[in-house]
mmCIF file of C-alpha atoms and ligand atoms in Angstrom:
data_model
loop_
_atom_site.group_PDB
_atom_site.id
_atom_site.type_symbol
_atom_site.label_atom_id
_atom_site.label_comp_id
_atom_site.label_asym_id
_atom_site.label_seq_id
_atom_site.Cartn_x
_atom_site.Cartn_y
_atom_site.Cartn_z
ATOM 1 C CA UNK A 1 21.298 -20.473 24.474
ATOM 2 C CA UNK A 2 17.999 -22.387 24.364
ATOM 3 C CA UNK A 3 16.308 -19.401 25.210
ATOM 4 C CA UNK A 4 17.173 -18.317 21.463
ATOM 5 C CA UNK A 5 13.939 -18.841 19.135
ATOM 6 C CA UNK A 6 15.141 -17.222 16.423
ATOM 7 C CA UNK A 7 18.722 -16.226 15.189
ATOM 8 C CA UNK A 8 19.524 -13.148 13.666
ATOM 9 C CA UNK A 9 20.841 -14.999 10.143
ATOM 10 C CA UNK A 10 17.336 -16.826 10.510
ATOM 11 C CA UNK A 11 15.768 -13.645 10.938
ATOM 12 C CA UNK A 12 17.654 -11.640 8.026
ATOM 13 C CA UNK A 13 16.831 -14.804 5.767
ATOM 14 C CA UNK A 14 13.151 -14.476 6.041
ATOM 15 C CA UNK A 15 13.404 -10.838 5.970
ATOM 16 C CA UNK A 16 14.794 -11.278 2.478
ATOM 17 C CA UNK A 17 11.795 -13.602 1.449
ATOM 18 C CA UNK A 18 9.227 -10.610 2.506
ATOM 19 C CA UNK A 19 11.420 -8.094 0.825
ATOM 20 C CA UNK A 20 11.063 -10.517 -2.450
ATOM 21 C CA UNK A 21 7.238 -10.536 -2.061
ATOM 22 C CA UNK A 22 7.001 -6.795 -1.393
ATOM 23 C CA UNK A 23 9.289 -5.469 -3.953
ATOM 24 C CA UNK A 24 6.709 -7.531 -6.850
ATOM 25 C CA UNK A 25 3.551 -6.864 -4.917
ATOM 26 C CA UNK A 26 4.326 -2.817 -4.865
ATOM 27 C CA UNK A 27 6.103 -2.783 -8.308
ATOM 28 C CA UNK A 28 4.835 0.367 -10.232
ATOM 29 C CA UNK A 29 2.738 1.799 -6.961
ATOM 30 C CA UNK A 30 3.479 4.748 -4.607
ATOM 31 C CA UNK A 31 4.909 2.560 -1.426
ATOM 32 C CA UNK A 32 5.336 4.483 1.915
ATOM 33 C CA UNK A 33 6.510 1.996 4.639
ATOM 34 C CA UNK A 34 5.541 3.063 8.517
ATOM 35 C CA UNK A 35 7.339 1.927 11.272
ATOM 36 C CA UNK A 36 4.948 1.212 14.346
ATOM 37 C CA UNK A 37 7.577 2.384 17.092
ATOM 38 C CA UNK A 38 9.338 1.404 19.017
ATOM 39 C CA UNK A 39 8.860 -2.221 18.961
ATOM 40 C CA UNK A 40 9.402 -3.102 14.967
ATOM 41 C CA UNK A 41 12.696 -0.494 14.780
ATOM 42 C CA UNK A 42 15.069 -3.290 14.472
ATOM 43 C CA UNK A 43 12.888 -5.105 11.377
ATOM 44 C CA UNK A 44 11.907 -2.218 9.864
ATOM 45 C CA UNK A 45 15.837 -0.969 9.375
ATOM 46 C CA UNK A 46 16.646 -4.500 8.348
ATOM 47 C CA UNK A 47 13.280 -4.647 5.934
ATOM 48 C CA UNK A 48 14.006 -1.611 4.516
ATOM 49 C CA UNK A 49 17.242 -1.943 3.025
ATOM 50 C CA UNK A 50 16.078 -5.211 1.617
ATOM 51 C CA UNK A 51 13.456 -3.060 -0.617
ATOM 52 C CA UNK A 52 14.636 -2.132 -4.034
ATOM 53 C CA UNK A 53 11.785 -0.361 -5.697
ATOM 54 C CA UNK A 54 10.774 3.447 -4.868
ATOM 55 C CA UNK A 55 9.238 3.995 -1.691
ATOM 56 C CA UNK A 56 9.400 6.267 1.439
ATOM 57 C CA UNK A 57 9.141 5.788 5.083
ATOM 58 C CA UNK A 58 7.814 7.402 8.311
ATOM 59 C CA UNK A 59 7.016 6.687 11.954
ATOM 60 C CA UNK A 60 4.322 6.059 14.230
ATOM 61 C CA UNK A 61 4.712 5.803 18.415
ATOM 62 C CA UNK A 62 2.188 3.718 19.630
ATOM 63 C CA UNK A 63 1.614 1.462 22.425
ATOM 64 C CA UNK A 64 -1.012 -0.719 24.514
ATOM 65 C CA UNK A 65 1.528 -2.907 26.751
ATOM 66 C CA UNK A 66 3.247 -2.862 30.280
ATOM 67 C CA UNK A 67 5.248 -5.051 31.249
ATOM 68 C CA UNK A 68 4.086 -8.429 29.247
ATOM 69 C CA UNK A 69 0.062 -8.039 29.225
ATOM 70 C CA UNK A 70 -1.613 -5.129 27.466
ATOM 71 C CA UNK A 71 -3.667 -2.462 29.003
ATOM 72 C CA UNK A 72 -6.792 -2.951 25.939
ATOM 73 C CA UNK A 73 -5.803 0.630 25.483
ATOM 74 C CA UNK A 74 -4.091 1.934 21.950
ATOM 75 C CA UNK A 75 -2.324 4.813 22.427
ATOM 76 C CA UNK A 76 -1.014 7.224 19.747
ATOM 77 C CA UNK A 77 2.045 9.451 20.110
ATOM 78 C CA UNK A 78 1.629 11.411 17.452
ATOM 79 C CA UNK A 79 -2.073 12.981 16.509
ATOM 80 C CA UNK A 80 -1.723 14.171 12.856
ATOM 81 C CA UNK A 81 -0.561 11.745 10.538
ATOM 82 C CA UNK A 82 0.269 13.224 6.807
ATOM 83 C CA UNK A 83 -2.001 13.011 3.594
ATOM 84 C CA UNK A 84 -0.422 10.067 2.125
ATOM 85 C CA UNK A 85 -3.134 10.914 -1.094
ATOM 86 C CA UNK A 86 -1.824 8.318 -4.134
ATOM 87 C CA UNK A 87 0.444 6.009 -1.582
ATOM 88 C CA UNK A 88 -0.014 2.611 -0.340
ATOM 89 C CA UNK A 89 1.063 2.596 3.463
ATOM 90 C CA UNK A 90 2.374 -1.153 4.615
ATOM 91 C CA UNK A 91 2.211 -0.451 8.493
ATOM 92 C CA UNK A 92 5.231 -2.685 9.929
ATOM 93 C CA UNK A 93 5.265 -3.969 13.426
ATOM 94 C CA UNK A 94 7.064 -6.187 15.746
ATOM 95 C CA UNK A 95 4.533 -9.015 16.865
ATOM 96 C CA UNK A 96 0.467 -9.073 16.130
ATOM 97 C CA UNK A 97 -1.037 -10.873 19.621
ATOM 98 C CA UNK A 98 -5.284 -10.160 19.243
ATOM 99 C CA UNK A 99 -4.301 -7.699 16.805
ATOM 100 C CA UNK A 100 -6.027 -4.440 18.828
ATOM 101 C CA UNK A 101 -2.712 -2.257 18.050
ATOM 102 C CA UNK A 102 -2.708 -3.009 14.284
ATOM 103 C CA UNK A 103 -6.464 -2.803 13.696
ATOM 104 C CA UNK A 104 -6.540 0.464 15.319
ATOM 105 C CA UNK A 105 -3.644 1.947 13.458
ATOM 106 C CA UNK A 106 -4.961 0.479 10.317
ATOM 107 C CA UNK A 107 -7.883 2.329 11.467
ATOM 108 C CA UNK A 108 -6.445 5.493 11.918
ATOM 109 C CA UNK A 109 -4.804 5.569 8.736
ATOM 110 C CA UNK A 110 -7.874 5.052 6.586
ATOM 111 C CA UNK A 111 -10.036 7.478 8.193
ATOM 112 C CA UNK A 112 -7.784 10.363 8.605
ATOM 113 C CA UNK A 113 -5.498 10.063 5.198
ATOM 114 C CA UNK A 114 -6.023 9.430 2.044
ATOM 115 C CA UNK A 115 -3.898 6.990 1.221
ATOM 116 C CA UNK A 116 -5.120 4.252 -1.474
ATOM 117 C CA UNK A 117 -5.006 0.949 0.766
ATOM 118 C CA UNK A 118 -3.375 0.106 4.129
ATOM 119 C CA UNK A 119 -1.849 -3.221 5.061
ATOM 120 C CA UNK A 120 0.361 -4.618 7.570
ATOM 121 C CA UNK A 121 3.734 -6.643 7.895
ATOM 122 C CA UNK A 122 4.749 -8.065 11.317
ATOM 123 C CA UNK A 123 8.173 -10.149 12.466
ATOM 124 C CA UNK A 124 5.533 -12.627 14.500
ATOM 125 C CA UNK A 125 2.404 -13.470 14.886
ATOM 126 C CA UNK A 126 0.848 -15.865 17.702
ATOM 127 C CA UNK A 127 -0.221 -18.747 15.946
ATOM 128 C CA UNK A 128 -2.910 -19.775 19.140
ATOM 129 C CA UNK A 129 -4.736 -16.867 19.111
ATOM 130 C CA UNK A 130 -7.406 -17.837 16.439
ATOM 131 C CA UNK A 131 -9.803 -14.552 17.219
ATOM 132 C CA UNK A 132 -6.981 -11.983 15.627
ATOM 133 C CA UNK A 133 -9.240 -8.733 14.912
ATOM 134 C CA UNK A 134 -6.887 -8.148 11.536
ATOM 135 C CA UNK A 135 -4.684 -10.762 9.715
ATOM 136 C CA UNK A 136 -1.624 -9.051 8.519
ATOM 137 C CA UNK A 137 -0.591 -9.367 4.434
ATOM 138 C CA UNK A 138 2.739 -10.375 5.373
ATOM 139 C CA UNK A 139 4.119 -12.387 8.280
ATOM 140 C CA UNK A 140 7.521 -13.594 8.957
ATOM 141 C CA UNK A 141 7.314 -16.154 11.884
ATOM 142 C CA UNK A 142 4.551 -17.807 14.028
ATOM 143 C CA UNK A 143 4.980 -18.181 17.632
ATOM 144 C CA UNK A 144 2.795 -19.894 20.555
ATOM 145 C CA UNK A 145 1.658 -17.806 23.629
ATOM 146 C CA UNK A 146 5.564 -16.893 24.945
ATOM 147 C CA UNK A 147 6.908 -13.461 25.582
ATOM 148 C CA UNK A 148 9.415 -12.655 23.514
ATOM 149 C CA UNK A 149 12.108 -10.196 23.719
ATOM 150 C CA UNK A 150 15.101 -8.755 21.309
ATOM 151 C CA UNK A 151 15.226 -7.790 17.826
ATOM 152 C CA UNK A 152 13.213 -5.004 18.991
ATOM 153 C CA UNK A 153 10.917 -6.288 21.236
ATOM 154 C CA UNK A 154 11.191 -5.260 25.179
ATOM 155 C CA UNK A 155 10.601 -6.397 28.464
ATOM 156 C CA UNK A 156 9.672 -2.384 30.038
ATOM 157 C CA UNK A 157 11.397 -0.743 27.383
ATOM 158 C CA UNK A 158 14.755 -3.304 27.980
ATOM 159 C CA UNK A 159 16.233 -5.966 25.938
ATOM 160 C CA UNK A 160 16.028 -4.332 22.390
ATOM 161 C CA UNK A 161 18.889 -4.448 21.327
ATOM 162 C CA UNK A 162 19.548 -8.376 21.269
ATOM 163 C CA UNK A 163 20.644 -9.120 17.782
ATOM 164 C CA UNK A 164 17.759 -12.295 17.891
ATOM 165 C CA UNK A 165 14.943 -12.623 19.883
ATOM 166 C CA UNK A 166 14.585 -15.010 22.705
ATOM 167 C CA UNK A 167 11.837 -16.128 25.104
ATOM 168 C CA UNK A 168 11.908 -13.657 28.023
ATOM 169 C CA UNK A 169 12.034 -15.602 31.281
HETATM 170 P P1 XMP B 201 -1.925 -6.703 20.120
HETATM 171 O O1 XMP B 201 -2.686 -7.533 21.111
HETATM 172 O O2 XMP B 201 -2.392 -5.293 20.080
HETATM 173 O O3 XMP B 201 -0.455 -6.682 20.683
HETATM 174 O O4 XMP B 201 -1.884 -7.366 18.758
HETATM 175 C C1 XMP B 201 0.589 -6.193 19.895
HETATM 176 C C2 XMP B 201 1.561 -5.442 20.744
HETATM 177 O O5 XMP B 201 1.782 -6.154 21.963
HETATM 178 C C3 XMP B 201 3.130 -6.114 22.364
HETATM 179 N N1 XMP B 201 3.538 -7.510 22.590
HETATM 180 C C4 XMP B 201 4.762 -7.931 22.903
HETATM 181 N N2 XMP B 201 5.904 -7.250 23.084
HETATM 182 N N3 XMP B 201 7.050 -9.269 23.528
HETATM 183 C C5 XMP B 201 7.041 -7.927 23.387
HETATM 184 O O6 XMP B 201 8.096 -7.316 23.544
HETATM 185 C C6 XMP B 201 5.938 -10.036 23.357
HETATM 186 O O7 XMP B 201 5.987 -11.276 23.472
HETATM 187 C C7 XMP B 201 4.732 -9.317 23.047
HETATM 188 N N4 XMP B 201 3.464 -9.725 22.818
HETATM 189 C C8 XMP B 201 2.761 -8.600 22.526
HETATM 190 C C9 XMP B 201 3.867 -5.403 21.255
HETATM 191 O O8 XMP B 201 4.110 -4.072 21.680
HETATM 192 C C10 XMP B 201 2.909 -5.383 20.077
HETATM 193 O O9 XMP B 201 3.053 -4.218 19.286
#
């Protein structure tokens, strides 16, 4: 059990804070909400229902890490996003570590749509790394230099599907 960092009531609570925050800060705007797969599936179904204004969703697959260290390399599933002209996109993803997968998707999303602005929510962020290439708008926990695992976030593709999220040893 003290591999636990965060429960899943803990989670949902916070969740509930950044659905708060979001549902004032989009209020009256075109909101589309993209789910950075397949690490942030959990939070983003959770985050979601949370949201009471208008908005829309959609998916992106993309991925720099084996195992627990990253390859450097972003990789995009997909190669054509939409137009997204009038929206705000809030990219959503699991953890932000330098930041490389964010920035790049953030990235991707300004040059090739035309959607009004792009920002980013993430269930954690790694509070040592002070040289993060993008700081996300919202955040929901800090965390120090552990791998982490559940909620959505794997060891090689297992361990998803633990209700909380626990340091992988
Ligand atoms: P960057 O460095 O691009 O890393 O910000 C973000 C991506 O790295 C993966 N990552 C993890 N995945 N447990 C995981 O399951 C971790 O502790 C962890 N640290 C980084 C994740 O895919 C994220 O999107």
């Amino acid at each position: 059990m003290d591999k636990i960092l965060f429960s899943e009531q803990q989670i949902l609570d916070r969740t509930q804070l950044i659905a708060n925050q979001i549902n004032q800060d989009y209020k009256d705007k075109q909101l589309t909400l993209i789910a950075i797969l397949n690490g942030s599936v959990v939070f983003f179904a959770d985050l979601i229902k949370k949201i009471t204004i208008p908005m829309q969703i959609d998916c992106l697959g993309v991925s720099s890490y084996e195992g627990t260290k990253s390859t450097g390399n972003v990789v995009f599933r997909q190669n054509k996003l939409q137009d997204f002209t009038d929206r705000h996109i809030l990219l959503v993803d699991d953890i932000l570590d330098t930041g490389l997968t964010l920035k790049a998707t953030t990235e991707k999303f300004l040059n090739e749509t035309n959607a009004l602005s792009v920002n980013s929510c993430v269930l954690l962020s790694r509070k040592n790394n002070k040289h993060k290439l993008l700081i996300p708008r919202y955040t929901a926990f800090e965390i120090s230099n552990e791998f982490v695992v559940g909620y959505g976030l794997d060891y090689n593709e297992e361990f998803r599907n633990l209700p909380h999220i626990e340091i992988f040893r």
